[in-house]
Amino acid sequence: MIRAKINGISLRVPEGATILEAAEKVQIKIPVLCKHPDLPPTAACGICIVKLKGMNKMLRACCTPIEEGMEIITHDPEIVEVRRSVIELILSKHPNECLSCGRNRNCELQKLAGDFGINEQSFPQYLADIPADNSTKSLVLEPRKCISCGRCVHVCQQMQNVWALSFLERGFDTRISPAGDIQLADSPCVKCGQCSAHCPTGAIFEYDETGKVWELLQDENKYCIVQIAPAVRVAVGEWFGFKSGANTTRKLYAALRRMGFRAVFDTNFGADLTIVEEAHEFVHRFTKEPTKLPLITSCCPAWVDFMEKFYPDMVDHFSSCKSPHQMVGALSKTYYAQKQRLDPSKIVVVSIMPCTAKKHEISRDREMFASGHQDVDISLTTRELARMIKQAGIDFPNLPEEDADHMLGEYSGAGTIFGMTGGVMEAALRTAYDYVTGGKLKNVDFENVRGLQGVKEGTIPVGSHEVKVAVAHGLSNVEYVLNKVREAKKNDRVPPYHFIEVMACPGGCVGGGGQPYGVTDAVRNQRGDGLYEDDREHKIRYSHENPFVKKLYKEFLGEPRSEKVHHLLHTTYRPMPEYKR
Amino acid sequence: MTGMASNNSKHDSTVFMRTQAFGSGFNDKRISKEHMKLTTIDGQQIKQAVGKWKDKPGNLIMMLHEVQGCYGYVPREVALKLSHEADVPLARIYEVITFYNYFKLQPPGKFNIAVCMGTACYLKGAPELMQELKNRLSIDEGQTTGDGMFHLDGVRCLGCCGLAPVVAVNGRVHAKVKKGDIIDILSKCKKEANS
Ligand code: SF4
Ligand code: SF4
Ligand code: SF4
Ligand code: FES
Ligand code: FES
């Protein structure tokens, strides 16, 4: 332990703690801009400077470890003045466009300018003339609004290991861009959106489609259906005063109905369906086609994209299951349309997702048009939905609770945990256990695939067999798992796993790139806890026991893995070039 | 941070390896067709540059140095191949290229003439070739002719010492060059420019 004083307050903190962390312990907030609680310091901005008592030198609190006996001053008139100048200098390179920026009212730069009462332009303004990058349907890059904090570069290179984003040039001319000033769509970007979730300003923002959805909701010729992903329900509340992890599922159903959606479905139903298909696929390979093991999950489109670019040799190991919301989309325009006697060409399916990659997924290839129409028409992020609820004047916290609509709305406890790392694996194992042994588990909670460790490995007894599993989340963690598989295959050995789950975002979808800002591991855990609680509260905790899933097979699909099932619910993969240019 | 300690091999090593069991090298399926069409690029040269510097500190800069020596700038196709050959993300390569003013992304002249000054070539008469080029073009090493047609550089070993002395024009290697060949090489370039 280290003893020190901050603003005269004595404290003891563990060795290695930064001044910033130590100050938080004694309720002192040092302003930060480039530092994100989720990421190591980049020490780029200089707003967090503090002084040592009796010395003139200023230190950056975010990256300086506190030392024995230090006496630190975090606030005095001079420090405040320096911080103000830092902000003014940043503003001299930043367009004054708050009112027409997507980050209005939750931009970290704007907030600081407000806190410091900046009310004039003290330095002449110099704006770089760099065009916006609208090349993807997921994210918009506006390098003009970039303050060179370095978060996105760290996220894309280290956390996600994609290396799509980088800094070009240096000093005053530094700018973010894919390698060599190409467009994001031509880069290796997998559209996970983690960069947008960590950017302090509006420089990286989701491709906003709320306007389009409002228009469609007004159109009397359209029948708008909506579905919400597992992770949305435990996060959207954060923008309405709820704690992270508060389960707002049934308020969401009510809000969506008030916004004008004619049918409110739940992607968790699709998750149950995915599990039934994937568990069948797993059991089939496990018992009949062991050379196609390990089976690798495919419900995360950013992960699919990553695999096609960086691990194309794993194509055969991928589950052919589409992601849950694509299944619900395809069924909305076939099964549901038939039952309700609706013209599928008039149906619009909107998905509310924690995810920016799903915006890309919905038109990624012709298999996403299995119903004969685009199966999911628009995919919104949690953040876009939260803005729409506000625009609609809905008093969200006080809404009555409602239920989802029948047929594609009910879900099991297994379906809801899809949103957290380890959840897909856990749900699939529950069902696979039943398929293999014909019996029920004593305890359906698989604790060893839960939690935020980057890679989780384990052996799960299933009847007389042992199933070896690995779970990875955050794309930088994939390498460890898949290299083991490659190594084994190269040397003609049996791969060390039977089943691998990967989600691109750290924590899984609860930490998705389209979720409310300010994610940390604590927040990821709280959101995850919300899902596990939802699971525990469900009487039915096996996907294959969801009565509406059973009904769907009986009335419409036939057997799992049948031809119709394949056409509507499964897809294929192909190697993709890392760079298109 | 969530489990980032695990195994991102690029984390803190100077050689940024993206370990790949799957087809590394020039026939890598992940490079789109576009990039394969530039036939003047001698893959062997890049391979050798990579081999030479791979395990040395500051390696990427040295590799780029060699590439630029050969082409007069760093063509995108070459940067892509270098990325795959050396297992360095392309983004990192461009970070380095744009960080240093020295590296160029545009060709400085229409024809970039690189005279190998490596030991083998040096002993077999490279200085004489260089002098001849300087005289005929009326420029010094590192300069471009007034009409932007020729750019002249002396470079490190190009990795084909068996063919020494060598002169590369836009990456195309001329082997066992004699002083008298220089005028030919230059007039061929001019003819090509006019056609
Ligand atoms: S979306 Fe993901 S892969 Fe694409 S630039 Fe952002 S962090 Fe990188
Ligand atoms: S785009 Fe955003 S996260 Fe990336 S460096 Fe600029 S301000 Fe920081
Ligand atoms: S982990 Fe979830 S939120 Fe993140 S990219 Fe994958 S599907 Fe989207
Ligand atoms: S927050 Fe410490 S330097 Fe930016
Ligand atoms: S010394 Fe010229 S090619 Fe090696």
Tab-separated table of C-alpha atoms and ligand atoms in Angstrom, chain A residues 160 190-194 231 299-304 323 353-358 361 418-419 473-475 502-515, ligand 3:
chain	number	residue	atom	x	y	z
A	160	GLN	CA	-10.320	-5.799	-31.588
A	190	VAL	CA	-15.770	-5.470	-39.258
A	191	LYS	CA	-18.265	-2.775	-38.172
A	192	CYS	CA	-18.280	-3.822	-34.537
A	193	GLY	CA	-18.753	-0.174	-33.607
A	194	GLN	CA	-16.525	-0.368	-30.549
A	231	ALA	CA	-28.854	-6.999	-24.597
A	299	CYS	CA	-24.552	-15.200	-34.371
A	300	CYS	CA	-22.258	-12.160	-34.203
A	301	PRO	CA	-21.934	-10.543	-37.647
A	302	ALA	CA	-18.750	-8.662	-36.761
A	303	TRP	CA	-17.205	-11.979	-35.817
A	304	VAL	CA	-18.414	-13.532	-39.073
A	323	SER	CA	-28.145	-14.688	-36.390
A	353	MET	CA	-29.863	-4.165	-31.671
A	354	PRO	CA	-26.933	-3.372	-29.378
A	355	CYS	CA	-24.913	-3.535	-32.514
A	356	THR	CA	-23.673	-1.536	-35.507
A	357	ALA	CA	-22.520	-4.652	-37.383
A	358	LYS	CA	-26.117	-5.780	-37.805
A	361	GLU	CA	-25.422	-7.759	-41.944
A	418	PHE	CA	-27.544	-14.741	-25.630
A	419	GLY	CA	-26.656	-11.147	-24.949
A	473	HIS	CA	-15.036	-12.230	-26.551
A	474	GLY	CA	-13.275	-9.107	-27.750
A	475	LEU	CA	-11.697	-10.012	-31.071
A	502	VAL	CA	-17.072	-15.976	-30.107
A	503	MET	CA	-18.589	-12.542	-29.717
A	504	ALA	CA	-16.771	-9.575	-31.180
A	505	CYS	CA	-17.510	-7.097	-28.432
A	506	PRO	CA	-15.867	-7.347	-25.018
A	507	GLY	CA	-18.499	-8.783	-22.708
A	508	GLY	CA	-20.598	-9.861	-25.683
A	509	CYS	CA	-23.586	-7.842	-26.883
A	510	VAL	CA	-24.176	-6.262	-23.459
A	511	GLY	CA	-21.024	-4.308	-24.297
A	512	GLY	CA	-22.036	-3.905	-27.946
A	513	GLY	CA	-20.904	-1.069	-30.167
A	514	GLY	CA	-24.422	0.379	-30.340
A	515	GLN	CA	-25.098	0.405	-26.600
C	3	SF4	S1	-20.941	-9.027	-29.903
C	3	SF4	FE1	-23.077	-8.537	-30.238
C	3	SF4	S2	-23.115	-6.319	-30.345
C	3	SF4	FE2	-20.998	-6.910	-30.681
C	3	SF4	S3	-20.789	-7.047	-32.906
C	3	SF4	FE3	-21.291	-9.097	-32.125
C	3	SF4	S4	-23.533	-9.230	-32.305
C	3	SF4	FE4	-22.975	-7.060	-32.440
